[in-house]
Every structure is written in structure tokens, then in C-alpha cells.
Amino acid sequence: MVFAWCCPWYSHVVTGIKPRTSYMTSLSIWGWGSLGIVLSLITFGPFVIFYLAFYILCFVGGGFVVTLLFGKTNSEKYLEQCEHSFLPPTSTGIPKCLEEMKQEPRAIKIDRRLTGANIIDEPLQQVIQFSLRDYVQYWYYTLSDDESFLLEIRQALQNALIQFATRSKEIDWQPYFTTRIVDDFGTHLRVFRKAQHKITEKDDQVKGTAEDLVDTFFEVEVEMEKDVCRDLVCTSPKDEEGFLRDLCEVLLYLLLPPGDFQNKIMRYFVREILARGILLPLINQLSDPDYINQYVIWMIRDSNCNYEAFMNIIKLSDNIAELEAVRDKAAEELQYLRSLDTAGDDINTIKNQINSLLFVKKVCDSRIQRLQSGKEINTVKLAANFGKLCTIPLDSILVDNVALQFFMDYMQQTGGQAHLFFWMTVEGYRVTAQQQLEVLLSRQKDGRHQTNQTKGLLRAAAVGIYEQYLSEKASPRVTVDDYLVAKLADTLNHEDPTPEIFDDIQRKVYELMLRDERFYPSFRQNALYVRMLAELDMLKDPSFRGSDDGDGESFNGSPTGSINLSLDDLSNVSSDDSVQLHAYISDTGVCNDHGKTYALYAITVHRRNLNSEEMWKTYRRYSDFHDFHMRITEQFENLSSILKLPGKKTFNNMDRDFLEKRKKDLNAYLQLLLTPEMMKASPALAHYVYDFLENKAYSKGKGDFARKMDTFVNPLRNSMRNVSNAVKSLPDSLAEGMTKMSDNMGKMSERLGQDIKQSFFKVPPLIPKTDSDPEHCRVSAQLDDTVDDNIPLRVMLLLMDEVFDLKERNQWLRRNIKNLLQQLIRATYGDTINRKIVDHVDWMTSPEQVADLVKRFRDAFWPNGILAENVPCRDKAVRMRTRVAGKTKLLSIMPDELKHIIGAETTRKGILRVFEMFQHNQLNRRMVYVFLEGFLETLFPQYKFRELFNKLHSRSKQMQKYKQKLQTTQAPSLQKR
């Protein structure tokens, strides 16, 4: 049975029974396996399994080692056979090259001449040396000690500079400096102005962010330029680097010899040095607003900061960060001053400083509160809603250039322009007639007779005025009494014309404009009157009264509106009888300030009330007395007949007798002013008196009407009289030429009336804006072809138009400004001004000036021969205060004559607009790249750089949007066709 179990096949044969195959197979495997395990354990013991695994591992490892050793030996033998079978024998030249390379390298001679001027070549060589040292050598020496590569790069740079210098000498730079730069700057300013206006139109209540302004700026740029937009280069650092690399590669192609340019490694090195090592840092610095602000302050460092300009900037600022920076600095200074332990005279000085700082802090807090509350901050709009405004007499309006233009606009709206034009034409006729008669009298004394000719011209001018304004055919006709017109006609027919021939009718026209409710009385209630006051600088900022949250607000339109913000005790004193004020001039002295000598008066002030008595000294100039007198007599008309200020006289060396007399007169003035009867007659007068006698620097009223009227420009009257005086003072030969030229001036009055009427009655066609619209093209595209080819005049008109936005003003004012500039240039320099400008451009491009610029560049980037470190970003508060200081400086240097010509508000807005334009890094970059493009187009006129720049800027997103917009607008018109 055992055998049958062990041999299934046999069991099947003997018994004839067929077992299940799978079952029998599995049983045999397990049986034999179990038997083998049992026999192994009996024979070898319990560690048989470990022995078996160890034997197998040794077998496999030994086989692997034998195979590796056999293969390595055979491979080496095979490679040795292949080397001797296929490779040629070693050349003898290679050992020779290796031997020469080990020898001392020969020195490469480099010509150090670059431009032909030693004063330029020396600093240029230093710039090249420093550039290679700081941008190449510091890493190249870690790779190799071979100097030839560095010398080749230096030679390539020098070749480029030599070609650049040669091209520069062949170019006439006068058009670039006198026209192209002005055009680029004016166009940039126009784009910025239109972007500001566009943002304002979107939403008057919500102030656009800086990002919105930048986006809108480039939208306007592509609308104006049509074929280029620089938004990617100015806003994306990656695209900017790519643009500079492409530009440098083009320049190297033009400047390097073909062999050097084909050397890619050297070309790429030089390109990176120029793009990333020189141009990019330079552009970063020139476009930094804080750097520009510091440079502006440095440029006008000789000009002292004006307190009035500083307060104007604070009161007009709409940047909360600026106000907070100034306020924090004032608080810091206050803390320092209050910590000082002083006595004697110093205590008064410190008190004055503390009061001034408190005032500045109060103004900043008030402005911040108003900005954060979202209330109106526009002074003109505030003036139209609050308070009493200054009253300017009609006769003062008619003789002021700025005020007259607003009155002209109003008279045009009401249909009374004919009366105003008649008054102006007669005024011009009177001045011209006086001049002609004076010239005629001088000729008669010299024995030359041209009486009939001169009188005939005057008669023709007078008849022209009569026909244009007073005859039955006149349209529009000036309405005056018929008997006056008849009397004038009879005089013209039977008598010689005189300068006073129109006086009676002119007086009637003046009274009509003054008293008719349609004209001057209604003008004082019109918004144009408020704008006129703003241009005359007779509006003040809002002051806050009442509750702490600023709900109680009012507007001070008087010239002394800023007094309401004063923090000194005197400003809060009422006119109560318990307070007594006494003041007298105790001493006089002579002071010298910036070369100007003036008298100074020490006023001792006593103030008594029921509980205390105070005494202090304050110092005033005569101009302060005059300003104060103008204020109170303008506000209180009854005082003008009572108070008489001693007149201003000219005296030499401040003689003592004069000062004593003036001291006596001013003391009498103060005593009369401080009498109880005077105070009771005008209770509000005390407020002005207290402000004048306070122990602080006296702030003249910016809007002081009478003081300003004394200095206003009067082009209609004074200009012709000045011409007459100039003619009389000229030599005979020149006077004869002037006399011949002035023979035709008798028709000036008629032309004046025609010009004025054309300026106002010429209605522009109401057509949509097209490509020829002056506001949608570059500044140079609208240069007046009628202007003679006088570069300074063209430049001044361009800059004044764009900076002060004079296109928005009426044509009469623009024509006056243009004529004034023409007369100024011709009277001062004549035709020599062009030669002077050419000489100045030659001086700017002279070797001495170029060398100076190169030295400044070298010293800025490598001070003392060491690469300048990156300037750390200054604190935000410091940068904000720098902005305030820069605006204050710019506003301080503006001459009063400019304000009198175009208006104080227009001047202020123009200056601040230019300053604001430089406060955006992206926009500054755009201007730098525009100047660079213009420079390269001038340097390489034969190459198509304009097309190249258009291609480099073609990936602009704004450009793509503009093209899509054009396609959208053009599609309907094409479908109609």
C-alpha cells in the first residue's frame, strides 16, 4: 500500500481505478517536499536554511565578479587595438601652439585717442576702465588670467566711441536743442494735461489713483502719436531691458567694425555693459521723482523760500501724505522748542517760532480733515458758495490785463461787447494820438513839417471809430445820446481831431457799463467774477469754525482770510471797551537784505485789560504799513477820508532826518488809528489792527486789491507811452526810422477794434475732432506759420501755451502775450538773438562742456574711483517734505510780472502741473526715452530710426487696443460704401 501511495501510476495500473490528476500531483509535491525537509534537518541540523542562502549568494556574487573582470580586460585590449588602428598620428603643430601659449603674451597696443580732445578723452578712458573693472574683471579673473579678452573688449568700446564722436561732430545740434527738445517736452506736457482732464471728466467726485493716471496717459499718447506707444518699456522692467538690449545691439552694428560686430561673445558682453551697466542705472536715476525734486531744489538753491509761497502750497495741496509729513515735522520742532530752557530776549524769538509752527500745524490739520471728509477743496467753487467777495472797481478792471479778459467774456455773453470794444478802441486812439502829436511837435521844432499828413491820419482813425461804432451803419451800434453823436460828427467835419475828441461819449459809455444792471453790477454776481478774483490772487482758503468735526465752515473772500486761522491771542480779542491798546514807534533802523536797503520800525505795543497788562515789540517795514492801510481803506470806505498814510518817497542812504520825519508821521497815524472813537465807528477794525500789531512776521494780504492795482501791468496805456518815451530818447537817425514806421500807427485804433471783434465773433466750426485737431497732434504740428523765423519767440509761445494752457483763454489775451514777447525780444536783442542762441548751443556742445558732463557722470557713478552703492530709498516722510520744498521753491521764483500778464491762478496751476508731471516714475521714463529717441534720430539721420522705434514698441497693449478701436470705427463706414 505504501508503494501504491508513493507511485500513483502503478496503483492505477494494478487496481484499474483512475485517480484525480490535480489532487494526486499536489499530494506528491507536498509529500516529497516534506520528506526532503525532514531528511535535511536530520542530516545538517537546524541551520540548513542559512547555509543554503549563503551558498547561493556566494555563487551569484562570484559569477558577477568574474564577468566584470573578464569584460574590463577584454575592453581595454579592444580599445588599445582601435586606437592604433584608426587614429592618425599627432600633428607637430599642437605641441608648438601649447609651447607658445605658455610663453609671455605680447602687449596689445591701444590708441587712447577717442574724440580728438584730450580734456574729453581722459575722463572717457577712466569711465571705460571703471566699467571693465566693475562689470567684467571681477568675474573674468576667476576663469582666466589672459588679458587679451579684456583688451579686445576695451578696443571694441573705443571703436564705438570714436565712431560716435565722429558722427556728433558732423551734426548741427541747434535744431535739436532749440526745437526738437521743446517739441518733445511740450507734447509730453500736453499728453499729461489731457490725461488729467480725461480722469476729471470720468468722475468729479472720486480722485483717480496714480495707476489710473498712468494708464490714461498712455491711452492719450497713442491717440496723439498714432503709430507708437511706450507703455511696455515704461511699465515693464523685463520689456525695458529687452528694449535697451535691442537698441544697444543696433548701435553696435552702426558703430563697430564688421569684424568686431560678428564676434558674438564680445558683442554680447559690450551690449550688456552698455544696457545694464550704464544706460539702465542712468535712466533709473533720471526718472526717479525724488531725484528730480532734489535736483530742482539744488538748481534754485540761491532763491530763498517764501513764507507766502509755502503756505500757498500747504493750503492747495491735495496729497494727504505731504500734509502729514509737514505736520509731523512741525510737531517735532514744537517738541524741541518747548524743551529749551531759555530766558531774556530769546524767549520772545522762541515764542514766535512756536506760534508759527502751531499755525502751520493747524493749517495742515484743517486741510487733512477736509480731504478725508470728501468735501469741496476748490477755492473758486468755495468762493462762489460762501461769504463776501472783494469789490474791484470797474476802472481798475478796464486797465488790468487779466481782469479785462474776464469782463470781455461776460460782456460777450450779455451782448454788451460793443460798448467795451468802443471804450478800448478810444483808449488806444487817445494814446496813439498823443504820441503822434508829440512826435509832430518835435519835428516842427527841428524844422521838418509833416503837419497835414499826421492830422490826416488822425482824422482817418477818428472817422473810422465813428463809422464803426456810432454811425447809423454801425453793427452793433453803441447806444448813447443822439446829441453827443451829432456833436462829434460836427467836430469831425469842421475841426482838427484831438486826443480828447471822444472823451464825452467814452465817459457816457463808461457810466452805462458801470450802472446798467446788465453789465458791471451783474458781472459781480457771475462765476466769471470769482474766477477773475482767483487770477488776481484775491481769494482765500476756507476756514473752519464751530464744531470740532468741521461742520461749521465758511469762506473768507476778503484779502485777510488767513487771519481766521491765526492762533495768537490777539486774533481772538474782541473790541470790548475793557481792552485798551496803545502803540508807538520807539526806534528806527536800516536793514540790508540781499542787496536791498530798507527802513525798519520798532513798534512798542501795550495792551491793558481789567486783570493784566502786556507789553511787547514788533517790527514793521513801510511796505507793511502801506499794505495794512490798503486793506482797511478797502474794507472800510469811511476811513479813506480820515486816515492818511505818509506817501512813499525816494531817498538816498536812508538819511537820519528822513527816518525821524517818517517815524513822526507814522506815530501820528497809529495814534489816530487807535483812538476809541475810531474803534467804535468801525468795530470790525480791531481785528485788522490786532493782526498788524501781533508779535509775529506780518503776512501781507495776497489779495490786497489796492496794493496790487498799483503794480498791475497796463498794456493798453503804458505800452504806447513807453514806446513814445523810447522814441524821444533815441538818436536822431534812429528816431527818424521810428517816426516813419509810426506814421501808420494812426490806424491802430481801427485795427484794434477789428481784431477784438474778430477774436470774439469768429465762431469755430462745430465739427468732430479729426487727425488735424491741434489738441490731438504734437505741439510742433501747430506752429504758427505767420510768426517770423525767430527761435526764441517760437520756443516761448510753445512753452507758455502748454505750461499755462493759454489755448483755453480768449484770443485777445494770447495776442497780447505774443505781441509782448515779440516786443521784448526785439527791443532787447533784435535780430542778434538767433546768433546768441547759436552761440549758446555751440557753447553747450563745446569740448569743455562735454568734458564737464563726462566728469559729472564719472563722479556720480564712481565717486573717488569706487563704484557707487545703490542709494537707499529715503523715508516717505522725507520725500514728501522734499516735494513740498520743491513746489515752494518753484512758486517763489515766479516773477510777479508773469502773474500780472496771465493771472496768478493760471500761473500757479501751470507751475504745479509741471511739477506734478515729474512725480510719476513711468511718465518720467517715457520722457527720457523720447529724448533718447530724438537724440538718435538726429545723430543718425540717414537711418530709419523712427521706423525702428515703431517696431520695437509694436507689442504695446495700448497700441493694439487703439488699432482694434480704429478697425471697429472704420468697419461701419466701409460697409456703407
PDB file of C-alpha atoms in Angstrom, residues 189 192-193 196 801-805 906-918:
ATOM      1  CA  LEU A 189       3.106 118.017 -21.080  1.00  0.00           C
ATOM      2  CA  PHE A 192      -0.253 114.747 -19.282  1.00  0.00           C
ATOM      3  CA  ARG A 193      -2.686 117.672 -19.224  1.00  0.00           C
ATOM      4  CA  GLN A 196      -5.611 114.763 -16.124  1.00  0.00           C
ATOM      5  CA  ASP A 801       0.824 127.670 -24.375  1.00  0.00           C
ATOM      6  CA  GLU A 802       1.402 124.227 -22.894  1.00  0.00           C
ATOM      7  CA  VAL A 803       2.554 125.091 -19.382  1.00  0.00           C
ATOM      8  CA  PHE A 804      -0.181 127.629 -18.701  1.00  0.00           C
ATOM      9  CA  ASP A 805      -2.811 126.203 -21.081  1.00  0.00           C
ATOM     10  CA  THR A 906      -3.174 130.312 -14.099  1.00  0.00           C
ATOM     11  CA  THR A 907       0.473 130.761 -13.168  1.00  0.00           C
ATOM     12  CA  ARG A 908       0.102 128.674 -10.035  1.00  0.00           C
ATOM     13  CA  LYS A 909      -1.780 125.895 -11.820  1.00  0.00           C
ATOM     14  CA  GLY A 910       0.749 125.807 -14.649  1.00  0.00           C
ATOM     15  CA  ILE A 911       3.735 125.539 -12.324  1.00  0.00           C
ATOM     16  CA  LEU A 912       2.097 122.884 -10.161  1.00  0.00           C
ATOM     17  CA  ARG A 913       1.015 120.926 -13.249  1.00  0.00           C
ATOM     18  CA  VAL A 914       4.599 120.756 -14.466  1.00  0.00           C
ATOM     19  CA  PHE A 915       5.782 119.723 -11.011  1.00  0.00           C
ATOM     20  CA  GLU A 916       3.074 117.060 -10.710  1.00  0.00           C
ATOM     21  CA  MET A 917       4.055 115.654 -14.090  1.00  0.00           C
ATOM     22  CA  PHE A 918       7.509 114.802 -12.725  1.00  0.00           C
TER      23      PHE A 918
END
